């Protein structure tokens, strides 16, 4: 089969256009017919996006018809040999033509249960996020998980998987391989092999652990292999790589993100922002190209604040905000931060850490690529988003202290129940944050992410309950109002219930609007790929928040799959979206 080109596609009449795209969307030529009016297509990403938007704008009946045009996985059509050539190839690559008897029976039962629940077949891009095929167990696990979703959410997920199927089919038609996207995807898989967890598939990398040190060494070695001129691990464990420019006196461009994770986290949060510029440096080196300025890529050692309450430790050191008191913090095992540093081979002294502060006048800006960590881009079938600002946030650890007593003999009106106070606070936070839903600056969010009753027992009224607070808003003023109200609510709950409230703030991060010029540069990079520019705020905190305090900053988001879930093993991106990140970053690097 000859390779299709955009020139051929743009030059074809409507019938020819539809014929050239036959098989991209299963038995649904109306999608290509509708997209025909949008010619000429400037790039393959432009075509993919246009086709997806046709489906987004279609009627519900058309969308359901598209879903129902697809066969069941290992279903009757497959058994009877009635699949299209494209579906046969995809199911074969995923091994569905070689199911064991138990696997086949399980899939038949899932198909039946799914159709009974939703009234349409289960759709999954079985060639997966890298395009090489999911395992049969991955398919069965995904099938079982999605069977539990609400119907509207599942219908949208089916359509997104149909677009992924179409994307891979278009790649095949055009003879396109996302080489650097594959590289980034594979690097993320390799880096995820270093984990503190004993359970397979669980990724946990916290500051200073053996897994954390292994990640730093891998980044250092891989940066050197990519062609960085200088790479070192600094006094706090940041991995710093320099790709030298032609003008040593020109201000540098700083980029990067963090390589630590939350417990049982995802493979792309933070790490994508290190791996994408690494792929760019490898391309530059292979092409024998130098930038007019030095590119500095930093894998920040700590951002998540998991082992120690020292969030943004890595990027904070670069802007002179390493708190000396952090060195005396202890983890859950009583190990001081300074001890963890020296055990990891770092100096552990304050002078070495303070020497990491960068001279902002020697830098053009800080830019960061990051997975969105939310559902917005995925829901809009928009692969990239330009960030307008990063929400300000405040975090607290707290505890209600009441009186432990016998659950059977203590009357309800005489209890000093610490857990009940915390439960009331959970609802109060939810209600107060929701009041900002219509704010002109954007909504606020509030989360009680940890609740713990020490030495709790089924027959004891809880005497203590510890908790955390995470409060975020798009402006500092809105964040402060939210914080003040929540703290007042917490104190009111304590007084009314006769318990003691203890609170300690662990983080106060200012909102960080993107620098207009650098936000515009990201927008130009996205447009250069043939994609429309979609702008959105970041609800999550990022290293860019810290660098914002010293220099201009701007971020690029890439959509996450599985409805944008993050801080979760289901966090995922595709190789094609990773390639878009690399291409956008390369465009930004070469702007004057």
Coordinates of C-alpha atoms in Angstrom, one line a residue:
X1 CA 0.0 0.0 0.0
X2 CA 1.4 3.4 -1.0
X3 CA 1.9 6.1 1.6
X4 CA -0.7 8.8 1.7
X5 CA 0.4 12.5 1.6
X6 CA -1.3 15.7 2.7
X7 CA -0.8 17.0 -0.8
X8 CA -2.8 14.1 -2.2
X9 CA -5.5 14.5 0.4
X10 CA -5.9 18.2 -0.1
X11 CA -6.0 17.9 -3.8
X12 CA -8.7 15.2 -3.9
X13 CA -12.3 15.9 -4.6
X14 CA -14.9 15.0 -1.9
X15 CA -15.4 11.4 -3.1
X16 CA -11.6 11.0 -3.4
X17 CA -11.0 12.5 0.0
X18 CA -13.5 10.1 1.6
X19 CA -12.0 7.2 -0.2
X20 CA -8.5 8.0 0.9
X21 CA -9.6 8.1 4.5
X22 CA -11.7 4.9 4.2
X23 CA -11.2 2.7 7.2
X24 CA -10.0 5.4 9.6
X25 CA -13.3 5.6 11.3
X26 CA -15.1 2.2 11.3
X27 CA -18.0 2.2 8.7
X28 CA -18.5 6.0 9.2
X29 CA -17.7 7.9 6.0
X30 CA -19.8 10.8 7.2
X31 CA -16.9 12.0 9.4
X32 CA -14.6 12.4 6.4
X33 CA -17.4 13.9 4.3
X34 CA -18.0 16.6 7.0
X35 CA -14.3 17.3 7.5
X36 CA -13.7 17.8 3.7
X37 CA -14.8 21.4 3.9
X38 CA -11.9 22.2 6.2
X39 CA -9.2 21.6 3.6
X40 CA -6.4 22.4 3.2
X41 CA -5.0 20.6 6.2
X42 CA -1.6 22.0 7.2
X43 CA -0.3 19.0 9.1
X44 CA -1.3 15.5 10.2
X45 CA -2.1 16.8 13.7
X46 CA -4.4 19.4 12.1
X47 CA -6.3 16.6 10.2
X48 CA -6.6 14.4 13.3
X49 CA -7.9 17.3 15.3
X50 CA -10.4 18.3 12.6
X51 CA -11.8 14.7 12.4
X52 CA -12.2 14.5 16.2
X53 CA -14.0 17.8 16.3
X54 CA -16.5 16.6 13.6
X55 CA -17.4 13.8 16.0
X56 CA -17.6 16.2 19.0
X57 CA -20.0 18.4 17.1
X58 CA -22.2 15.5 15.9
X59 CA -25.5 14.5 17.3
X60 CA -25.9 12.0 20.0
X61 CA -27.4 9.5 17.5
X62 CA -24.4 10.0 15.2
X63 CA -22.0 9.4 18.1
X64 CA -23.8 6.3 19.2
X65 CA -23.9 5.1 15.6
X66 CA -20.2 5.5 15.4
X67 CA -19.7 3.5 18.6
X68 CA -22.0 0.7 17.4
X69 CA -20.2 0.5 14.1
X70 CA -17.3 -1.1 16.0
X71 CA -17.0 -4.8 16.7
X72 CA -16.8 -6.3 20.2
X73 CA -13.4 -7.4 21.3
X74 CA -12.9 -11.1 20.5
X75 CA -16.6 -11.1 19.8
X76 CA -18.9 -12.8 17.3
X77 CA -17.6 -10.8 14.3
X78 CA -14.0 -11.8 15.2
X79 CA -14.9 -15.4 15.5
X80 CA -16.8 -15.4 12.2
X81 CA -13.9 -13.6 10.4
X82 CA -16.1 -10.6 9.7
X83 CA -13.9 -7.8 11.0
X84 CA -12.5 -5.1 8.8
X85 CA -8.8 -5.4 7.8
X86 CA -8.0 -2.6 10.3
X87 CA -9.8 -4.2 13.2
X88 CA -8.4 -7.6 12.4
X89 CA -4.8 -6.2 12.5
X90 CA -5.5 -4.3 15.8
X91 CA -7.0 -7.3 17.6
X92 CA -4.3 -9.5 16.3
X93 CA -1.5 -7.2 17.6
X94 CA -3.1 -7.2 21.0
X95 CA -3.1 -11.0 21.0
X96 CA -6.9 -11.3 21.0
X97 CA -6.8 -13.9 18.3
X98 CA -4.8 -16.1 20.7
X99 CA -6.8 -16.0 23.9
X100 CA -6.8 -18.9 26.3
X101 CA -10.2 -20.5 26.9
X102 CA -10.5 -18.7 30.3
X103 CA -9.6 -15.3 28.7
X104 CA -12.1 -15.9 25.9
X105 CA -14.8 -16.8 28.3
X106 CA -14.0 -13.8 30.5
X107 CA -14.2 -11.4 27.4
X108 CA -17.5 -12.9 26.3
X109 CA -19.0 -12.3 29.8
X110 CA -17.6 -8.8 29.9
X111 CA -19.1 -8.1 26.4
X112 CA -22.5 -9.4 27.5
X113 CA -22.4 -7.4 30.8
X114 CA -21.2 -4.2 29.1
X115 CA -23.9 -4.4 26.3
X116 CA -26.6 -5.0 28.9
X117 CA -25.5 -2.0 30.9
X118 CA -24.7 0.5 28.2
X119 CA -26.4 -0.7 25.0
X120 CA -23.3 -0.3 22.8
X121 CA -20.0 -2.3 22.5
X122 CA -16.9 -1.7 24.6
X123 CA -14.4 0.4 22.6
X124 CA -10.7 0.3 23.5
X125 CA -7.7 1.3 21.4
X126 CA -6.1 -2.1 21.8
X127 CA -2.8 -1.0 20.2
X128 CA -2.4 1.1 23.3
X129 CA -0.7 4.4 24.1
X130 CA 2.5 3.4 22.3
X131 CA 0.7 1.8 19.4
X132 CA 2.3 -1.6 19.8
X133 CA -0.6 -3.4 21.5
X134 CA -1.9 -3.9 25.0
X135 CA -1.6 -7.2 26.7
X136 CA -4.7 -9.4 27.1
X137 CA -4.7 -8.9 30.8
X138 CA -4.5 -5.1 30.4
X139 CA -7.5 -5.2 28.1
X140 CA -9.5 -7.4 30.5
X141 CA -8.6 -5.2 33.5
X142 CA -9.6 -2.0 31.6
X143 CA -12.8 -3.7 30.4
X144 CA -13.7 -4.6 34.0
X145 CA -12.9 -1.1 35.3
X146 CA -14.8 0.8 32.7
X147 CA -17.8 -1.4 33.1
X148 CA -18.4 0.4 36.4
X149 CA -18.4 3.9 35.0
X150 CA -21.6 6.1 34.6
X151 CA -23.1 5.8 31.1
X152 CA -22.3 9.4 30.0
X153 CA -18.7 9.2 31.1
X154 CA -18.3 5.8 29.4
X155 CA -19.8 7.0 26.1
X156 CA -17.3 9.8 26.0
X157 CA -14.4 7.4 26.8
X158 CA -15.5 5.2 24.0
X159 CA -15.3 8.2 21.6
X160 CA -11.9 9.1 22.8
X161 CA -10.7 5.6 22.2
X162 CA -12.2 5.7 18.7
X163 CA -10.1 8.8 18.1
X164 CA -7.0 7.0 19.3
X165 CA -7.8 4.1 17.0
X166 CA -8.2 6.6 14.1
X167 CA -4.9 8.3 15.0
X168 CA -3.0 5.1 14.8
X169 CA -4.7 4.2 11.5
X170 CA -3.8 7.6 10.1
X171 CA -0.2 7.1 11.2
X172 CA -0.2 3.9 9.2
X173 CA -1.7 5.5 6.1
X174 CA 0.7 8.4 6.2
X175 CA 3.7 6.2 7.1
X176 CA 4.3 8.3 10.2
X177 CA 6.2 7.0 13.3
X178 CA 6.4 9.3 16.3
X179 CA 10.0 8.4 16.9
X180 CA 10.8 10.9 19.6
X181 CA 7.4 10.3 21.2
X182 CA 8.2 6.7 21.4
X183 CA 11.6 7.6 23.0
X184 CA 10.0 9.8 25.6
X185 CA 7.4 7.1 26.3
X186 CA 10.0 4.4 26.6
X187 CA 12.2 6.6 28.9
X188 CA 9.2 7.1 31.2
X189 CA 8.7 3.3 31.4
X190 CA 12.4 2.8 32.1
X191 CA 12.5 5.5 34.8
X192 CA 9.4 4.0 36.5
X193 CA 11.3 0.7 37.1
X194 CA 13.0 2.5 40.0
X195 CA 10.5 2.5 42.9
X196 CA 10.4 2.1 46.6
X197 CA 7.3 -0.1 46.4
X198 CA 7.6 -3.9 46.5
X199 CA 4.2 -4.3 44.7
X200 CA 4.5 -4.6 40.9
X201 CA 3.1 -1.6 39.1
X202 CA 3.3 0.7 42.1
X203 CA 5.5 3.7 41.6
X204 CA 6.7 5.6 44.6
X205 CA 9.9 7.7 44.6
X206 CA 10.4 10.0 47.6
X207 CA 13.3 12.3 48.4
X208 CA 16.7 10.7 49.1
X209 CA 15.6 7.0 49.0
X210 CA 17.5 4.4 47.0
X211 CA 14.9 4.6 44.3
X212 CA 15.3 8.4 44.2
X213 CA 19.1 8.1 43.9
X214 CA 18.7 5.5 41.1
X215 CA 16.5 7.9 39.2
X216 CA 19.0 10.7 39.5
X217 CA 21.8 8.5 38.2
X218 CA 19.6 7.3 35.3
X219 CA 18.8 10.9 34.3
X220 CA 22.5 11.9 34.5
X221 CA 23.6 9.0 32.4
X222 CA 20.8 9.4 29.8
X223 CA 21.4 13.2 29.5
X224 CA 25.1 12.5 28.7
X225 CA 24.0 9.9 26.2
X226 CA 21.7 12.4 24.6
X227 CA 24.5 14.8 24.0
X228 CA 24.4 17.3 26.8
X229 CA 27.8 18.9 27.3
X230 CA 27.8 19.0 31.1
X231 CA 25.7 17.1 33.6
X232 CA 25.9 17.0 37.3
X233 CA 23.9 16.3 40.5
X234 CA 23.8 19.3 42.7
X235 CA 23.8 19.8 46.5
X236 CA 20.1 19.0 46.8
X237 CA 19.9 16.2 44.3
X238 CA 18.8 18.1 41.3
X239 CA 20.1 16.7 38.0
X240 CA 21.4 19.6 35.9
X241 CA 22.2 19.3 32.2
X242 CA 23.7 22.0 30.0
X243 CA 23.6 22.0 26.2
X244 CA 25.9 24.9 25.4
X245 CA 25.0 27.6 23.0
X246 CA 27.1 29.5 20.5
X247 CA 27.2 32.6 22.6
X248 CA 28.4 31.9 26.2
X249 CA 27.4 35.3 27.3
X250 CA 23.8 35.0 26.2
X251 CA 21.2 34.5 28.9
X252 CA 20.3 30.8 29.3
X253 CA 16.8 29.3 28.9
X254 CA 15.9 27.2 31.9
X255 CA 13.5 24.3 31.8
X256 CA 12.7 21.0 33.6
X257 CA 10.4 19.5 36.2
X258 CA 10.6 17.1 39.1
X259 CA 11.4 13.4 39.1
X260 CA 10.1 12.5 42.6
X261 CA 6.5 11.1 42.8
X262 CA 3.6 10.8 45.1
X263 CA 3.0 7.4 46.6
X264 CA 1.5 5.1 44.1
X265 CA 1.8 7.8 41.5
X266 CA 1.9 8.1 37.7
X267 CA 4.9 7.9 35.3
X268 CA 4.5 11.3 33.6
X269 CA 3.8 13.8 36.4
X270 CA 6.9 16.0 36.5
X271 CA 9.1 13.6 34.6
X272 CA 7.6 14.5 31.2
X273 CA 9.1 18.0 31.6
X274 CA 12.6 16.5 31.9
X275 CA 12.3 13.9 29.2
X276 CA 10.9 16.2 26.5
X277 CA 13.8 18.7 26.5
X278 CA 16.2 15.7 26.7
X279 CA 14.7 14.4 23.4
X280 CA 15.1 17.9 22.0
X281 CA 18.8 18.0 22.9
X282 CA 19.3 14.6 21.3
X283 CA 17.7 15.9 18.1
X284 CA 19.8 19.0 18.2
X285 CA 23.0 17.0 18.7
X286 CA 22.1 14.5 16.0
X287 CA 21.5 17.4 13.6
X288 CA 24.7 19.1 14.6
X289 CA 22.8 22.2 15.6
X290 CA 23.6 24.7 18.4
X291 CA 21.2 27.2 19.8
X292 CA 22.4 30.8 20.2
X293 CA 22.0 30.4 24.0
X294 CA 22.7 27.6 26.5
X295 CA 19.7 25.4 27.4
X296 CA 19.7 24.3 31.0
X297 CA 17.6 21.3 31.8
X298 CA 17.0 20.5 35.5
X299 CA 15.4 17.4 37.0
X300 CA 14.2 18.8 40.3
X301 CA 14.8 16.4 43.2
X302 CA 11.7 17.2 45.2
X303 CA 8.4 18.8 44.5
X304 CA 5.7 16.6 46.0
X305 CA 6.5 17.1 49.7
X306 CA 5.9 13.4 50.5
X307 CA 8.7 12.2 52.7
X308 CA 9.4 15.6 54.2
X309 CA 7.3 18.7 54.5
X310 CA 9.7 20.6 52.1
X311 CA 7.6 21.0 49.0
X312 CA 9.5 22.5 46.0
X313 CA 12.8 21.8 47.8
X314 CA 14.5 21.3 44.4
X315 CA 13.3 24.4 42.6
X316 CA 13.2 26.4 45.8
X317 CA 16.9 26.1 46.1
X318 CA 17.4 27.7 42.7
X319 CA 15.6 30.8 43.8
X320 CA 17.2 31.0 47.2
X321 CA 14.2 29.7 49.1
X322 CA 15.6 26.7 50.8
X323 CA 14.4 26.9 54.5
X324 CA 17.3 26.1 56.8
X325 CA 14.8 24.6 59.3
X326 CA 14.0 21.9 56.7
X327 CA 17.4 20.2 57.5
X328 CA 16.0 19.3 60.9
X329 CA 12.7 17.9 59.7
X330 CA 12.3 14.1 60.3
X331 CA 10.4 11.6 58.2
X332 CA 8.1 8.9 59.5
X333 CA 11.1 6.8 60.6
X334 CA 12.7 9.7 62.5
X335 CA 15.4 10.3 59.9
X336 CA 16.4 14.0 59.6
X337 CA 16.5 15.6 56.1
X338 CA 20.1 16.4 56.5
X339 CA 20.9 12.8 57.3
X340 CA 19.0 11.7 54.3
X341 CA 21.0 14.1 52.2
X342 CA 24.4 12.9 53.4
X343 CA 23.3 9.2 53.1
X344 CA 22.5 9.9 49.4
X345 CA 26.0 11.3 48.9
X346 CA 25.0 15.0 49.0
X347 CA 26.9 17.6 51.1
X348 CA 24.1 18.3 53.4
X349 CA 25.4 21.6 54.5
X350 CA 23.5 24.9 54.2
X351 CA 26.3 26.8 52.4
X352 CA 26.4 24.3 49.5
X353 CA 22.6 24.5 49.2
X354 CA 22.6 28.3 49.3
X355 CA 25.2 28.4 46.5
X356 CA 22.6 26.9 44.1
X357 CA 20.7 30.2 43.9
X358 CA 20.6 31.3 40.3
X359 CA 21.3 34.9 39.1
X360 CA 18.0 35.7 37.3
X361 CA 19.7 38.2 35.1
X362 CA 21.5 35.4 33.4
X363 CA 18.3 33.7 32.3
X364 CA 15.8 34.4 29.6
X365 CA 12.9 32.5 31.3
X366 CA 11.8 29.2 32.7
X367 CA 9.5 27.0 30.6
X368 CA 7.9 23.7 31.6
X369 CA 6.1 21.0 29.8
X370 CA 3.7 19.1 32.1
X371 CA 0.8 16.6 31.9
X372 CA -2.4 18.5 32.6
X373 CA -3.4 16.4 35.6
X374 CA -7.0 17.1 34.9
X375 CA -9.8 16.2 32.5
X376 CA -10.2 19.4 30.5
X377 CA -8.0 18.8 27.5
X378 CA -9.0 15.1 27.3
X379 CA -12.6 16.0 27.3
X380 CA -12.1 18.5 24.5
X381 CA -10.0 16.2 22.3
X382 CA -7.3 18.9 22.5
X383 CA -3.8 17.4 22.8
X384 CA -2.0 20.6 24.0
X385 CA -3.0 23.5 26.1
X386 CA -1.2 26.8 26.9
X387 CA -1.2 27.7 30.6
X388 CA -2.4 31.1 31.5
X389 CA -1.6 31.0 35.2
X390 CA -0.9 28.5 38.1
X391 CA -3.3 28.6 41.0
X392 CA -2.0 29.8 44.4
X393 CA -2.3 27.2 47.2
X394 CA -2.0 26.6 50.9
X395 CA -1.5 23.3 52.7
X396 CA -2.0 22.5 56.4
X397 CA -1.5 19.5 58.6
X398 CA -3.9 19.5 61.5
X399 CA -5.4 17.5 64.3
X400 CA -8.6 17.5 66.4
X401 CA -8.0 16.3 69.9
X402 CA -11.0 15.1 71.9
X403 CA -11.4 12.3 74.5
X404 CA -11.2 8.6 73.7
X405 CA -14.0 6.8 75.5
X406 CA -16.1 3.7 75.4
X407 CA -18.3 3.5 72.3
X408 CA -21.1 1.7 74.1
X409 CA -21.3 3.7 77.3
X410 CA -20.6 7.3 76.2
X411 CA -23.9 9.0 75.3
X412 CA -24.0 10.8 72.0
X413 CA -24.4 14.2 73.5
X414 CA -21.4 13.8 75.8
X415 CA -18.8 12.7 73.3
X416 CA -15.7 14.6 72.4
X417 CA -15.4 12.8 69.1
X418 CA -12.3 14.0 67.1
X419 CA -13.2 12.0 64.0
X420 CA -16.7 13.5 63.9
X421 CA -15.1 17.0 64.0
X422 CA -12.9 16.1 61.1
X423 CA -15.8 14.6 59.2
X424 CA -17.7 17.9 59.6
X425 CA -14.7 19.8 58.4
X426 CA -14.5 17.7 55.2
X427 CA -18.0 18.7 54.3
X428 CA -17.4 22.4 55.3
X429 CA -14.3 22.5 53.1
X430 CA -16.3 21.1 50.2
X431 CA -19.2 23.5 50.6
X432 CA -17.0 26.6 51.1
X433 CA -14.8 25.9 48.0
X434 CA -17.9 25.3 45.9
X435 CA -19.0 28.9 46.6
X436 CA -16.3 30.1 44.3
X437 CA -17.6 28.1 41.3
X438 CA -18.7 31.3 39.5
X439 CA -15.7 33.4 40.4
X440 CA -14.6 35.5 37.4
X441 CA -11.0 34.4 38.0
X442 CA -11.9 30.7 38.1
X443 CA -13.1 28.2 40.7
X444 CA -11.4 27.3 44.0
X445 CA -10.9 23.8 45.2
X446 CA -10.4 22.3 48.7
X447 CA -9.4 18.8 49.7
X448 CA -9.0 16.9 52.9
X449 CA -6.7 14.3 51.5
X450 CA -5.6 12.4 54.6
X451 CA -7.7 11.4 57.7
X452 CA -6.2 9.2 60.4
X453 CA -7.4 8.0 63.8
X454 CA -4.3 6.9 65.7
X455 CA -4.8 3.6 67.5
X456 CA -8.4 3.6 66.4
X457 CA -10.7 0.8 67.5
X458 CA -14.2 -0.3 66.5
X459 CA -15.5 0.2 70.0
X460 CA -13.7 3.4 71.0
X461 CA -14.9 7.0 70.4
X462 CA -11.9 8.6 68.6
X463 CA -9.9 10.8 70.8
X464 CA -7.6 12.1 68.1
X465 CA -7.9 12.6 64.4
X466 CA -5.2 14.0 62.2
X467 CA -5.9 15.5 58.8
X468 CA -4.5 17.5 55.9
X469 CA -5.9 20.6 54.1
X470 CA -5.1 21.5 50.5
X471 CA -6.7 24.8 49.4
X472 CA -6.2 26.3 45.9
X473 CA -7.5 29.4 44.0
X474 CA -6.5 31.3 40.9
X475 CA -5.5 34.5 42.6
X476 CA -3.8 35.1 45.9
X477 CA -6.8 37.2 47.2
X478 CA -9.2 34.4 46.4
X479 CA -6.9 31.8 48.0
X480 CA -6.5 33.9 51.2
X481 CA -10.3 34.4 51.5
X482 CA -10.8 30.6 51.1
X483 CA -8.1 29.9 53.7
X484 CA -9.5 32.4 56.2
X485 CA -13.0 31.0 55.9
X486 CA -11.9 27.4 56.2
X487 CA -9.7 28.1 59.2
X488 CA -12.6 29.9 60.9
X489 CA -14.9 27.0 60.1
X490 CA -12.5 24.6 61.6
X491 CA -12.1 26.6 64.8
X492 CA -15.9 26.9 65.0
X493 CA -16.3 23.2 64.7
X494 CA -13.7 22.6 67.5
X495 CA -15.4 25.1 69.8
X496 CA -18.9 23.8 69.2
X497 CA -17.8 20.2 69.8
X498 CA -15.5 20.9 72.7
X499 CA -12.3 19.5 71.1
X500 CA -8.9 21.1 70.6
X501 CA -7.7 22.1 67.1
X502 CA -4.1 22.1 66.2
X503 CA -3.0 23.4 62.7
X504 CA 0.4 23.9 61.1
X505 CA 0.8 25.4 57.7
X506 CA 3.2 23.4 55.5
X507 CA 3.0 25.4 52.3
X508 CA 1.9 28.8 51.0
X509 CA 2.4 29.2 47.3
X510 CA 1.5 32.4 45.4
X511 CA -0.5 32.3 42.2
X512 CA 1.8 32.5 39.2
X513 CA 0.4 34.1 36.0
X514 CA 2.3 33.2 32.9
X515 CA 4.6 35.8 31.4
X516 CA 2.7 37.2 28.3
X517 CA 5.6 37.0 26.0
X518 CA 6.5 33.4 26.8
X519 CA 2.9 32.3 26.9
X520 CA 2.7 33.7 23.4
X521 CA 5.7 31.7 22.4
X522 CA 4.0 28.5 23.5
X523 CA 0.9 29.6 21.5
X524 CA 3.1 30.1 18.4
X525 CA 4.6 26.7 18.9
X526 CA 1.2 25.0 19.1
X527 CA -0.1 26.9 16.0
X528 CA 3.0 25.8 14.1
X529 CA 1.9 22.2 14.6
X530 CA -1.4 23.0 12.9
X531 CA -3.4 22.9 16.2
X532 CA -5.7 25.6 17.6
X533 CA -4.5 27.3 20.7
X534 CA -6.5 26.5 23.8
X535 CA -5.6 28.4 27.0
X536 CA -6.4 27.2 30.5
X537 CA -5.2 27.8 34.1
X538 CA -3.4 25.2 36.1
X539 CA -5.1 24.0 39.2
X540 CA -2.0 22.0 40.3
X541 CA 1.2 23.5 41.6
X542 CA 4.3 23.2 39.6
X543 CA 8.0 24.0 39.8
X544 CA 7.3 26.9 37.5
X545 CA 5.6 28.6 40.5
X546 CA 8.9 28.8 42.3
X547 CA 10.9 30.0 39.3
X548 CA 8.1 32.6 38.7
X549 CA 9.5 34.4 41.7
X550 CA 12.8 35.0 39.9
X551 CA 12.2 35.1 36.2
X552 CA 9.5 35.0 33.5
X553 CA 7.8 31.6 33.3
X554 CA 5.2 29.8 31.1
X555 CA 4.0 26.3 30.8
X556 CA 2.6 23.9 28.1
X557 CA 0.2 21.2 29.1
X558 CA -0.4 17.9 27.3
X559 CA -3.6 15.9 27.9
X560 CA -3.6 12.8 30.0
X561 CA -5.7 9.8 29.0
X562 CA -8.2 8.0 31.2
X563 CA -10.1 11.3 31.7
X564 CA -7.0 13.1 32.7
X565 CA -6.4 11.2 35.9
X566 CA -3.1 11.9 37.7
X567 CA -1.3 11.0 40.9
X568 CA -2.6 7.5 40.1
X569 CA -1.2 4.5 38.2
X570 CA -3.8 5.1 35.5
X571 CA -2.0 8.3 34.5
X572 CA -1.1 8.0 30.9
X573 CA -0.2 9.8 27.6
X574 CA 0.2 8.6 24.1
X575 CA 3.4 8.5 22.0
X576 CA 1.7 10.8 19.5
X577 CA 1.0 13.4 22.2
X578 CA 4.6 13.1 23.5
X579 CA 5.8 13.7 19.9
X580 CA 3.7 16.9 19.8
X581 CA 5.4 18.1 23.0
X582 CA 8.8 17.5 21.5
X583 CA 7.9 19.3 18.3
X584 CA 6.3 22.2 20.1
X585 CA 9.4 22.5 22.4
X586 CA 11.7 22.4 19.4
X587 CA 9.7 25.2 17.8
X588 CA 9.9 27.3 21.0
X589 CA 13.7 26.7 21.2
X590 CA 14.2 28.1 17.8
X591 CA 12.1 31.2 18.1
X592 CA 14.3 34.4 18.3

